[in-house]
């Protein structure tokens, strides 16, 4: 049996994704001790997990150092990497929307859009015929309209709490997001049996 290296996103997605693998019947420790270890070997299953930043999972998979990985659709849309998307796990669901201060229109000349997702935002505004200036931030995006850095933000919305607590309203829905199982194209060919078995088992656990 080939060894399978799986890139797992640390943070929000990890628990739900790991739970799905347990439900799919993989013989893994019930709980992963939250240590600082970034690699986890499961010799009984011939699986090796690498624990990566969510934005980096497709990088490991594209380069083939991980055979498969779990990544948010937001990250996949933003990065457009050469990976196969195998399965929608329907976990860590949320959506991407534009938001801003209530009752405001966008500046007519080059409105400014703050976002962690420059490509998604650019594509969206291009699609609706708006020429915008993108201001790329790495977090706390909701600050931007409040302090006059941008007319709108393009960001993830889950419960809507962050928008509400910062006095912002949603303007346009852009796209739904959930986590996806992705594979390196060469691994998919070379380790097809193992990957297809994993997809079949996970498919049964998708809710
Ligand atoms: N409310 C949410 N906010 C952000 N991401 C969410 C949310 N709900 C689900 N997600 C999913 O989780 C992923 C982000 O996970 P997480 O917040 O752990 O990483 P991150 O934003 O890169 O955080 P950090 O840079 O702080 O590690 C997103 O890519 C998205 O697919
Ligand atoms: O609709 P909600 O349930 O409030 O969730 C959405 C918020 O969560 C995420 O931020 P995160 O906690 O990852 O912080 P950061 O992007 O500011 O680092 C996202 O960027 C939104 O700000």
PDB file of C-alpha atoms and ligand atoms in Angstrom:
ATOM      1  CA  UNK A   1       0.000   0.000   0.000  1.00  0.00           C
ATOM      2  CA  UNK A   2       1.320   3.451  -0.952  1.00  0.00           C
ATOM      3  CA  UNK A   3       1.820   6.002   1.769  1.00  0.00           C
ATOM      4  CA  UNK A   4      -0.547   8.972   1.506  1.00  0.00           C
ATOM      5  CA  UNK A   5       0.455  12.460   2.591  1.00  0.00           C
ATOM      6  CA  UNK A   6      -2.505  14.656   3.462  1.00  0.00           C
ATOM      7  CA  UNK A   7      -2.235  18.426   3.882  1.00  0.00           C
ATOM      8  CA  UNK A   8      -4.669  19.455   6.585  1.00  0.00           C
ATOM      9  CA  UNK A   9      -5.564  23.079   7.282  1.00  0.00           C
ATOM     10  CA  UNK A  10      -4.833  24.145  10.829  1.00  0.00           C
ATOM     11  CA  UNK A  11      -7.429  26.338  12.476  1.00  0.00           C
ATOM     12  CA  UNK A  12     -11.140  26.485  11.794  1.00  0.00           C
ATOM     13  CA  UNK A  13     -11.434  23.638   9.303  1.00  0.00           C
ATOM     14  CA  UNK A  14      -9.226  21.114  11.098  1.00  0.00           C
ATOM     15  CA  UNK A  15     -11.657  19.673  13.666  1.00  0.00           C
ATOM     16  CA  UNK A  16     -14.510  19.108  11.220  1.00  0.00           C
ATOM     17  CA  UNK A  17     -12.204  17.630   8.587  1.00  0.00           C
ATOM     18  CA  UNK A  18     -10.491  15.309  11.070  1.00  0.00           C
ATOM     19  CA  UNK A  19     -13.874  14.227  12.418  1.00  0.00           C
ATOM     20  CA  UNK A  20     -14.931  13.270   8.884  1.00  0.00           C
ATOM     21  CA  UNK A  21     -11.842  11.092   8.484  1.00  0.00           C
ATOM     22  CA  UNK A  22     -12.676   9.367  11.784  1.00  0.00           C
ATOM     23  CA  UNK A  23     -16.258   8.824  10.626  1.00  0.00           C
ATOM     24  CA  UNK A  24     -14.958   7.403   7.362  1.00  0.00           C
ATOM     25  CA  UNK A  25     -13.374   4.661   9.454  1.00  0.00           C
ATOM     26  CA  UNK A  26      -9.716   5.615   9.386  1.00  0.00           C
ATOM     27  CA  UNK A  27      -7.861   4.319  12.377  1.00  0.00           C
ATOM     28  CA  UNK A  28      -6.638   7.641  13.732  1.00  0.00           C
ATOM     29  CA  UNK A  29      -6.141   8.878  17.291  1.00  0.00           C
ATOM     30  CA  UNK A  30      -9.565  10.034  18.554  1.00  0.00           C
ATOM     31  CA  UNK A  31      -8.118  13.365  19.529  1.00  0.00           C
ATOM     32  CA  UNK A  32      -5.092  15.091  18.132  1.00  0.00           C
ATOM     33  CA  UNK A  33      -3.242  16.626  20.997  1.00  0.00           C
ATOM     34  CA  UNK A  34      -2.892  20.289  20.188  1.00  0.00           C
ATOM     35  CA  UNK A  35       0.866  20.406  20.249  1.00  0.00           C
ATOM     36  CA  UNK A  36       3.232  22.415  18.073  1.00  0.00           C
ATOM     37  CA  UNK A  37       3.999  19.383  15.941  1.00  0.00           C
ATOM     38  CA  UNK A  38       3.365  20.050  12.272  1.00  0.00           C
ATOM     39  CA  UNK A  39       3.618  16.487  11.045  1.00  0.00           C
ATOM     40  CA  UNK A  40       1.633  13.530  12.268  1.00  0.00           C
ATOM     41  CA  UNK A  41       2.473   9.961  11.214  1.00  0.00           C
ATOM     42  CA  UNK A  42      -0.173   7.254  11.347  1.00  0.00           C
ATOM     43  CA  UNK A  43       1.804   4.107  10.432  1.00  0.00           C
ATOM     44  CA  UNK A  44      -1.213   1.755  10.865  1.00  0.00           C
ATOM     45  CA  UNK A  45      -2.993   3.584   8.025  1.00  0.00           C
ATOM     46  CA  UNK A  46       0.127   4.559   6.083  1.00  0.00           C
ATOM     47  CA  UNK A  47      -1.021   8.146   6.334  1.00  0.00           C
ATOM     48  CA  UNK A  48       1.058  11.193   7.107  1.00  0.00           C
ATOM     49  CA  UNK A  49      -0.621  14.500   7.924  1.00  0.00           C
ATOM     50  CA  UNK A  50       1.067  17.809   7.414  1.00  0.00           C
ATOM     51  CA  UNK A  51      -0.586  20.665   9.254  1.00  0.00           C
ATOM     52  CA  UNK A  52      -0.525  23.793   7.144  1.00  0.00           C
ATOM     53  CA  UNK A  53      -1.964  27.291   7.046  1.00  0.00           C
ATOM     54  CA  UNK A  54      -5.269  27.042   5.124  1.00  0.00           C
ATOM     55  CA  UNK A  55      -3.977  29.326   2.358  1.00  0.00           C
ATOM     56  CA  UNK A  56      -0.911  27.078   1.902  1.00  0.00           C
ATOM     57  CA  UNK A  57      -2.687  23.716   1.500  1.00  0.00           C
ATOM     58  CA  UNK A  58      -3.054  24.031  -2.317  1.00  0.00           C
ATOM     59  CA  UNK A  59       0.629  24.987  -2.555  1.00  0.00           C
ATOM     60  CA  UNK A  60       1.742  21.705  -0.941  1.00  0.00           C
ATOM     61  CA  UNK A  61      -0.681  19.736  -3.111  1.00  0.00           C
ATOM     62  CA  UNK A  62       0.252  21.475  -6.363  1.00  0.00           C
ATOM     63  CA  UNK A  63       3.928  20.789  -5.698  1.00  0.00           C
ATOM     64  CA  UNK A  64       3.181  17.147  -4.920  1.00  0.00           C
ATOM     65  CA  UNK A  65       4.692  17.144  -1.435  1.00  0.00           C
ATOM     66  CA  UNK A  66       1.174  16.340  -0.280  1.00  0.00           C
ATOM     67  CA  UNK A  67      -0.867  13.905  -2.375  1.00  0.00           C
ATOM     68  CA  UNK A  68      -4.168  15.299  -1.235  1.00  0.00           C
ATOM     69  CA  UNK A  69      -5.400  18.120   0.925  1.00  0.00           C
ATOM     70  CA  UNK A  70      -8.421  19.882   2.307  1.00  0.00           C
ATOM     71  CA  UNK A  71      -8.927  23.494   1.288  1.00  0.00           C
ATOM     72  CA  UNK A  72     -11.679  26.093   1.380  1.00  0.00           C
ATOM     73  CA  UNK A  73     -13.297  26.907  -1.945  1.00  0.00           C
ATOM     74  CA  UNK A  74     -12.402  30.541  -1.230  1.00  0.00           C
ATOM     75  CA  UNK A  75      -8.717  29.637  -1.301  1.00  0.00           C
ATOM     76  CA  UNK A  76      -9.122  27.529  -4.453  1.00  0.00           C
ATOM     77  CA  UNK A  77     -10.963  30.299  -6.308  1.00  0.00           C
ATOM     78  CA  UNK A  78      -8.409  32.851  -5.222  1.00  0.00           C
ATOM     79  CA  UNK A  79      -5.310  30.851  -6.147  1.00  0.00           C
ATOM     80  CA  UNK A  80      -6.384  28.849  -9.234  1.00  0.00           C
ATOM     81  CA  UNK A  81      -3.736  26.163  -8.703  1.00  0.00           C
ATOM     82  CA  UNK A  82      -3.147  23.037 -10.752  1.00  0.00           C
ATOM     83  CA  UNK A  83      -4.936  20.571  -8.476  1.00  0.00           C
ATOM     84  CA  UNK A  84      -7.903  18.251  -8.962  1.00  0.00           C
ATOM     85  CA  UNK A  85     -10.973  19.088  -6.902  1.00  0.00           C
ATOM     86  CA  UNK A  86     -12.372  15.690  -5.933  1.00  0.00           C
ATOM     87  CA  UNK A  87     -15.144  16.208  -3.422  1.00  0.00           C
ATOM     88  CA  UNK A  88     -17.198  18.901  -1.726  1.00  0.00           C
ATOM     89  CA  UNK A  89     -17.019  17.936   1.943  1.00  0.00           C
ATOM     90  CA  UNK A  90     -19.729  20.502   2.811  1.00  0.00           C
ATOM     91  CA  UNK A  91     -17.963  21.500   6.005  1.00  0.00           C
ATOM     92  CA  UNK A  92     -16.836  24.932   7.223  1.00  0.00           C
ATOM     93  CA  UNK A  93     -19.521  26.519   5.104  1.00  0.00           C
ATOM     94  CA  UNK A  94     -19.731  30.267   4.746  1.00  0.00           C
ATOM     95  CA  UNK A  95     -19.927  32.705   1.839  1.00  0.00           C
ATOM     96  CA  UNK A  96     -18.117  35.627   0.307  1.00  0.00           C
ATOM     97  CA  UNK A  97     -19.924  38.936   0.062  1.00  0.00           C
ATOM     98  CA  UNK A  98     -19.277  42.602  -0.349  1.00  0.00           C
ATOM     99  CA  UNK A  99     -20.116  44.872   2.556  1.00  0.00           C
ATOM    100  CA  UNK A 100     -19.756  48.471   3.624  1.00  0.00           C
ATOM    101  CA  UNK A 101     -21.207  51.241   5.751  1.00  0.00           C
ATOM    102  CA  UNK A 102     -25.019  51.411   5.532  1.00  0.00           C
ATOM    103  CA  UNK A 103     -26.662  53.672   2.949  1.00  0.00           C
ATOM    104  CA  UNK A 104     -23.487  54.451   1.077  1.00  0.00           C
ATOM    105  CA  UNK A 105     -22.820  54.351  -2.627  1.00  0.00           C
ATOM    106  CA  UNK A 106     -19.430  53.522  -4.015  1.00  0.00           C
ATOM    107  CA  UNK A 107     -17.139  56.305  -5.072  1.00  0.00           C
ATOM    108  CA  UNK A 108     -17.769  56.766  -8.806  1.00  0.00           C
ATOM    109  CA  UNK A 109     -14.139  57.034  -9.786  1.00  0.00           C
ATOM    110  CA  UNK A 110     -12.150  53.912  -8.911  1.00  0.00           C
ATOM    111  CA  UNK A 111     -13.978  52.794  -5.773  1.00  0.00           C
ATOM    112  CA  UNK A 112     -11.648  51.100  -3.305  1.00  0.00           C
ATOM    113  CA  UNK A 113     -12.247  47.531  -2.239  1.00  0.00           C
ATOM    114  CA  UNK A 114     -10.380  46.083   0.745  1.00  0.00           C
ATOM    115  CA  UNK A 115      -9.986  42.326   0.757  1.00  0.00           C
ATOM    116  CA  UNK A 116      -7.919  39.261   1.494  1.00  0.00           C
ATOM    117  CA  UNK A 117      -9.174  37.913  -1.862  1.00  0.00           C
ATOM    118  CA  UNK A 118      -7.875  40.268  -4.589  1.00  0.00           C
ATOM    119  CA  UNK A 119      -8.501  37.876  -7.481  1.00  0.00           C
ATOM    120  CA  UNK A 120     -12.032  36.949  -6.434  1.00  0.00           C
ATOM    121  CA  UNK A 121     -12.883  40.607  -5.842  1.00  0.00           C
ATOM    122  CA  UNK A 122     -11.353  41.777  -9.125  1.00  0.00           C
ATOM    123  CA  UNK A 123     -13.169  39.080 -11.090  1.00  0.00           C
ATOM    124  CA  UNK A 124     -16.472  39.890  -9.417  1.00  0.00           C
ATOM    125  CA  UNK A 125     -16.321  43.633 -10.070  1.00  0.00           C
ATOM    126  CA  UNK A 126     -15.074  43.113 -13.603  1.00  0.00           C
ATOM    127  CA  UNK A 127     -18.058  40.835 -14.151  1.00  0.00           C
ATOM    128  CA  UNK A 128     -20.489  43.555 -13.149  1.00  0.00           C
ATOM    129  CA  UNK A 129     -18.604  46.189 -15.139  1.00  0.00           C
ATOM    130  CA  UNK A 130     -17.149  48.162 -12.221  1.00  0.00           C
ATOM    131  CA  UNK A 131     -13.585  49.363 -12.379  1.00  0.00           C
ATOM    132  CA  UNK A 132     -12.203  49.183  -8.854  1.00  0.00           C
ATOM    133  CA  UNK A 133      -8.976  49.632  -6.978  1.00  0.00           C
ATOM    134  CA  UNK A 134      -8.128  46.642  -4.803  1.00  0.00           C
ATOM    135  CA  UNK A 135      -6.499  47.189  -1.430  1.00  0.00           C
ATOM    136  CA  UNK A 136      -5.121  43.909  -0.167  1.00  0.00           C
ATOM    137  CA  UNK A 137      -5.233  43.275   3.579  1.00  0.00           C
ATOM    138  CA  UNK A 138      -4.467  40.154   5.591  1.00  0.00           C
ATOM    139  CA  UNK A 139      -7.160  40.356   8.253  1.00  0.00           C
ATOM    140  CA  UNK A 140      -9.489  42.629  10.227  1.00  0.00           C
ATOM    141  CA  UNK A 141     -10.907  43.600   6.833  1.00  0.00           C
ATOM    142  CA  UNK A 142     -14.004  45.132   8.434  1.00  0.00           C
ATOM    143  CA  UNK A 143     -11.875  48.004   9.716  1.00  0.00           C
ATOM    144  CA  UNK A 144     -11.344  49.368   6.205  1.00  0.00           C
ATOM    145  CA  UNK A 145     -14.711  51.105   5.584  1.00  0.00           C
ATOM    146  CA  UNK A 146     -14.901  52.235   9.211  1.00  0.00           C
ATOM    147  CA  UNK A 147     -11.667  54.180   9.000  1.00  0.00           C
ATOM    148  CA  UNK A 148     -12.090  55.404   5.427  1.00  0.00           C
ATOM    149  CA  UNK A 149      -9.606  53.093   3.749  1.00  0.00           C
ATOM    150  CA  UNK A 150     -12.160  51.562   1.386  1.00  0.00           C
ATOM    151  CA  UNK A 151     -15.706  51.966   0.060  1.00  0.00           C
ATOM    152  CA  UNK A 152     -16.442  48.263   0.326  1.00  0.00           C
ATOM    153  CA  UNK A 153     -14.886  45.079   1.580  1.00  0.00           C
ATOM    154  CA  UNK A 154     -15.032  41.639   0.009  1.00  0.00           C
ATOM    155  CA  UNK A 155     -14.785  39.045   2.752  1.00  0.00           C
ATOM    156  CA  UNK A 156     -16.102  35.854   4.283  1.00  0.00           C
ATOM    157  CA  UNK A 157     -19.416  36.014   6.110  1.00  0.00           C
ATOM    158  CA  UNK A 158     -20.450  33.182   8.365  1.00  0.00           C
ATOM    159  CA  UNK A 159     -22.769  34.216  11.198  1.00  0.00           C
ATOM    160  CA  UNK A 160     -22.741  37.890  10.149  1.00  0.00           C
ATOM    161  CA  UNK A 161     -21.623  38.840  13.639  1.00  0.00           C
ATOM    162  CA  UNK A 162     -18.405  40.603  12.623  1.00  0.00           C
ATOM    163  CA  UNK A 163     -20.258  42.814  10.118  1.00  0.00           C
ATOM    164  CA  UNK A 164     -22.963  43.641  12.655  1.00  0.00           C
ATOM    165  CA  UNK A 165     -20.612  44.423  15.514  1.00  0.00           C
ATOM    166  CA  UNK A 166     -18.683  46.788  13.269  1.00  0.00           C
ATOM    167  CA  UNK A 167     -21.755  48.583  11.932  1.00  0.00           C
ATOM    168  CA  UNK A 168     -21.453  47.243   8.385  1.00  0.00           C
ATOM    169  CA  UNK A 169     -24.112  45.846   6.062  1.00  0.00           C
ATOM    170  CA  UNK A 170     -23.899  43.278   3.340  1.00  0.00           C
ATOM    171  CA  UNK A 171     -24.345  44.560  -0.220  1.00  0.00           C
ATOM    172  CA  UNK A 172     -23.758  41.746  -2.695  1.00  0.00           C
ATOM    173  CA  UNK A 173     -23.537  37.997  -2.309  1.00  0.00           C
ATOM    174  CA  UNK A 174     -20.571  36.746  -4.336  1.00  0.00           C
ATOM    175  CA  UNK A 175     -20.164  32.999  -3.853  1.00  0.00           C
ATOM    176  CA  UNK A 176     -20.754  30.100  -1.484  1.00  0.00           C
ATOM    177  CA  UNK A 177     -17.776  28.512   0.255  1.00  0.00           C
ATOM    178  CA  UNK A 178     -17.180  25.062   1.714  1.00  0.00           C
ATOM    179  CA  UNK A 179     -14.154  22.837   2.129  1.00  0.00           C
ATOM    180  CA  UNK A 180     -13.022  20.614  -0.728  1.00  0.00           C
ATOM    181  CA  UNK A 181     -10.853  17.547  -1.014  1.00  0.00           C
ATOM    182  CA  UNK A 182      -8.124  18.245  -3.560  1.00  0.00           C
ATOM    183  CA  UNK A 183      -5.440  16.055  -5.118  1.00  0.00           C
ATOM    184  CA  UNK A 184      -2.172  16.435  -6.917  1.00  0.00           C
ATOM    185  CA  UNK A 185      -2.775  15.252 -10.521  1.00  0.00           C
ATOM    186  CA  UNK A 186       0.294  12.971 -10.568  1.00  0.00           C
ATOM    187  CA  UNK A 187      -0.560  11.441  -7.164  1.00  0.00           C
ATOM    188  CA  UNK A 188      -4.080  10.902  -8.438  1.00  0.00           C
ATOM    189  CA  UNK A 189      -2.673   8.770 -11.244  1.00  0.00           C
ATOM    190  CA  UNK A 190       0.063   7.018  -9.239  1.00  0.00           C
ATOM    191  CA  UNK A 191      -1.908   6.428  -6.043  1.00  0.00           C
ATOM    192  CA  UNK A 192      -5.355   6.222  -7.644  1.00  0.00           C
ATOM    193  CA  UNK A 193      -6.501   3.194  -5.635  1.00  0.00           C
ATOM    194  CA  UNK A 194      -5.818   4.808  -2.298  1.00  0.00           C
ATOM    195  CA  UNK A 195      -7.246   8.179  -3.288  1.00  0.00           C
ATOM    196  CA  UNK A 196     -10.399   6.734  -4.845  1.00  0.00           C
ATOM    197  CA  UNK A 197     -10.949   4.578  -1.746  1.00  0.00           C
ATOM    198  CA  UNK A 198     -10.626   7.670   0.446  1.00  0.00           C
ATOM    199  CA  UNK A 199     -13.041   9.655  -1.736  1.00  0.00           C
ATOM    200  CA  UNK A 200     -15.614   6.829  -1.600  1.00  0.00           C
ATOM    201  CA  UNK A 201     -15.369   6.584   2.158  1.00  0.00           C
ATOM    202  CA  UNK A 202     -15.587  10.327   2.692  1.00  0.00           C
ATOM    203  CA  UNK A 203     -18.491  10.653   0.258  1.00  0.00           C
ATOM    204  CA  UNK A 204     -20.575   8.476   2.575  1.00  0.00           C
ATOM    205  CA  UNK A 205     -19.924  10.922   5.421  1.00  0.00           C
ATOM    206  CA  UNK A 206     -20.909  14.096   3.564  1.00  0.00           C
ATOM    207  CA  UNK A 207     -23.995  15.540   5.237  1.00  0.00           C
TER     208      UNK A 207
HETATM  209  N1  LIG B   1     -16.144  32.665   9.568  1.00  0.00           N
HETATM  210  C1  LIG B   1     -15.153  32.263   8.795  1.00  0.00           C
HETATM  211  N2  LIG B   1     -14.138  33.103   8.565  1.00  0.00           N
HETATM  212  C2  LIG B   1     -13.085  32.728   7.823  1.00  0.00           C
HETATM  213  N3  LIG B   1     -12.968  31.527   7.229  1.00  0.00           N
HETATM  214  C3  LIG B   1     -13.968  30.665   7.407  1.00  0.00           C
HETATM  215  C4  LIG B   1     -15.092  30.984   8.195  1.00  0.00           C
HETATM  216  N4  LIG B   1     -15.883  29.925   8.210  1.00  0.00           N
HETATM  217  C5  LIG B   1     -15.302  28.992   7.457  1.00  0.00           C
HETATM  218  N5  LIG B   1     -14.149  29.438   6.950  1.00  0.00           N
HETATM  219  C6  LIG B   1     -13.205  28.635   6.120  1.00  0.00           C
HETATM  220  O1  LIG B   1     -12.022  28.492   6.904  1.00  0.00           O
HETATM  221  C7  LIG B   1     -10.874  28.918   6.199  1.00  0.00           C
HETATM  222  C8  LIG B   1     -10.012  29.782   7.073  1.00  0.00           C
HETATM  223  O2  LIG B   1      -9.672  29.118   8.223  1.00  0.00           O
HETATM  224  P1  LIG B   1      -8.899  29.902   9.365  1.00  0.00           P
HETATM  225  O3  LIG B   1      -9.729  31.039   9.849  1.00  0.00           O
HETATM  226  O4  LIG B   1      -8.457  28.884  10.327  1.00  0.00           O
HETATM  227  O5  LIG B   1      -7.641  30.430   8.563  1.00  0.00           O
HETATM  228  P2  LIG B   1      -7.067  31.845   8.255  1.00  0.00           P
HETATM  229  O6  LIG B   1      -8.163  32.826   7.938  1.00  0.00           O
HETATM  230  O7  LIG B   1      -6.018  31.667   7.219  1.00  0.00           O
HETATM  231  O8  LIG B   1      -6.527  32.230   9.633  1.00  0.00           O
HETATM  232  P3  LIG B   1      -5.134  32.618  10.155  1.00  0.00           P
HETATM  233  O9  LIG B   1      -4.431  33.371   9.056  1.00  0.00           O
HETATM  234  O10 LIG B   1      -5.545  33.446  11.311  1.00  0.00           O
HETATM  235  O11 LIG B   1      -4.489  31.296  10.486  1.00  0.00           O
HETATM  236  C9  LIG B   1     -11.349  29.715   5.011  1.00  0.00           C
HETATM  237  O12 LIG B   1     -10.488  29.483   3.927  1.00  0.00           O
HETATM  238  C10 LIG B   1     -12.778  29.262   4.789  1.00  0.00           C
HETATM  239  O13 LIG B   1     -12.802  28.269   3.778  1.00  0.00           O
HETATM  240  O1  LIG B   2     -19.688  36.278   9.943  1.00  0.00           O
HETATM  241  P1  LIG B   2     -18.774  35.906  11.068  1.00  0.00           P
HETATM  242  O2  LIG B   2     -19.223  34.646  11.770  1.00  0.00           O
HETATM  243  O3  LIG B   2     -18.553  37.022  12.022  1.00  0.00           O
HETATM  244  O4  LIG B   2     -17.351  35.491  10.432  1.00  0.00           O
HETATM  245  C1  LIG B   2     -16.704  36.300   9.491  1.00  0.00           C
HETATM  246  C2  LIG B   2     -15.407  36.839   9.990  1.00  0.00           C
HETATM  247  O5  LIG B   2     -14.518  35.751  10.273  1.00  0.00           O
HETATM  248  C3  LIG B   2     -13.321  35.923   9.520  1.00  0.00           C
HETATM  249  O6  LIG B   2     -12.367  36.603  10.213  1.00  0.00           O
HETATM  250  P2  LIG B   2     -11.281  35.860  11.123  1.00  0.00           P
HETATM  251  O7  LIG B   2     -11.905  35.477  12.420  1.00  0.00           O
HETATM  252  O8  LIG B   2     -10.644  34.767  10.339  1.00  0.00           O
HETATM  253  O9  LIG B   2     -10.301  37.011  11.420  1.00  0.00           O
HETATM  254  P3  LIG B   2      -9.373  37.867  10.458  1.00  0.00           P
HETATM  255  O10 LIG B   2      -9.689  37.562   9.004  1.00  0.00           O
HETATM  256  O11 LIG B   2      -9.736  39.271  10.811  1.00  0.00           O
HETATM  257  O12 LIG B   2      -7.988  37.476  10.841  1.00  0.00           O
HETATM  258  C4  LIG B   2     -13.759  36.755   8.314  1.00  0.00           C
HETATM  259  O13 LIG B   2     -12.650  37.435   7.732  1.00  0.00           O
HETATM  260  C5  LIG B   2     -14.762  37.686   8.919  1.00  0.00           C
HETATM  261  O14 LIG B   2     -14.145  38.800   9.510  1.00  0.00           O
END
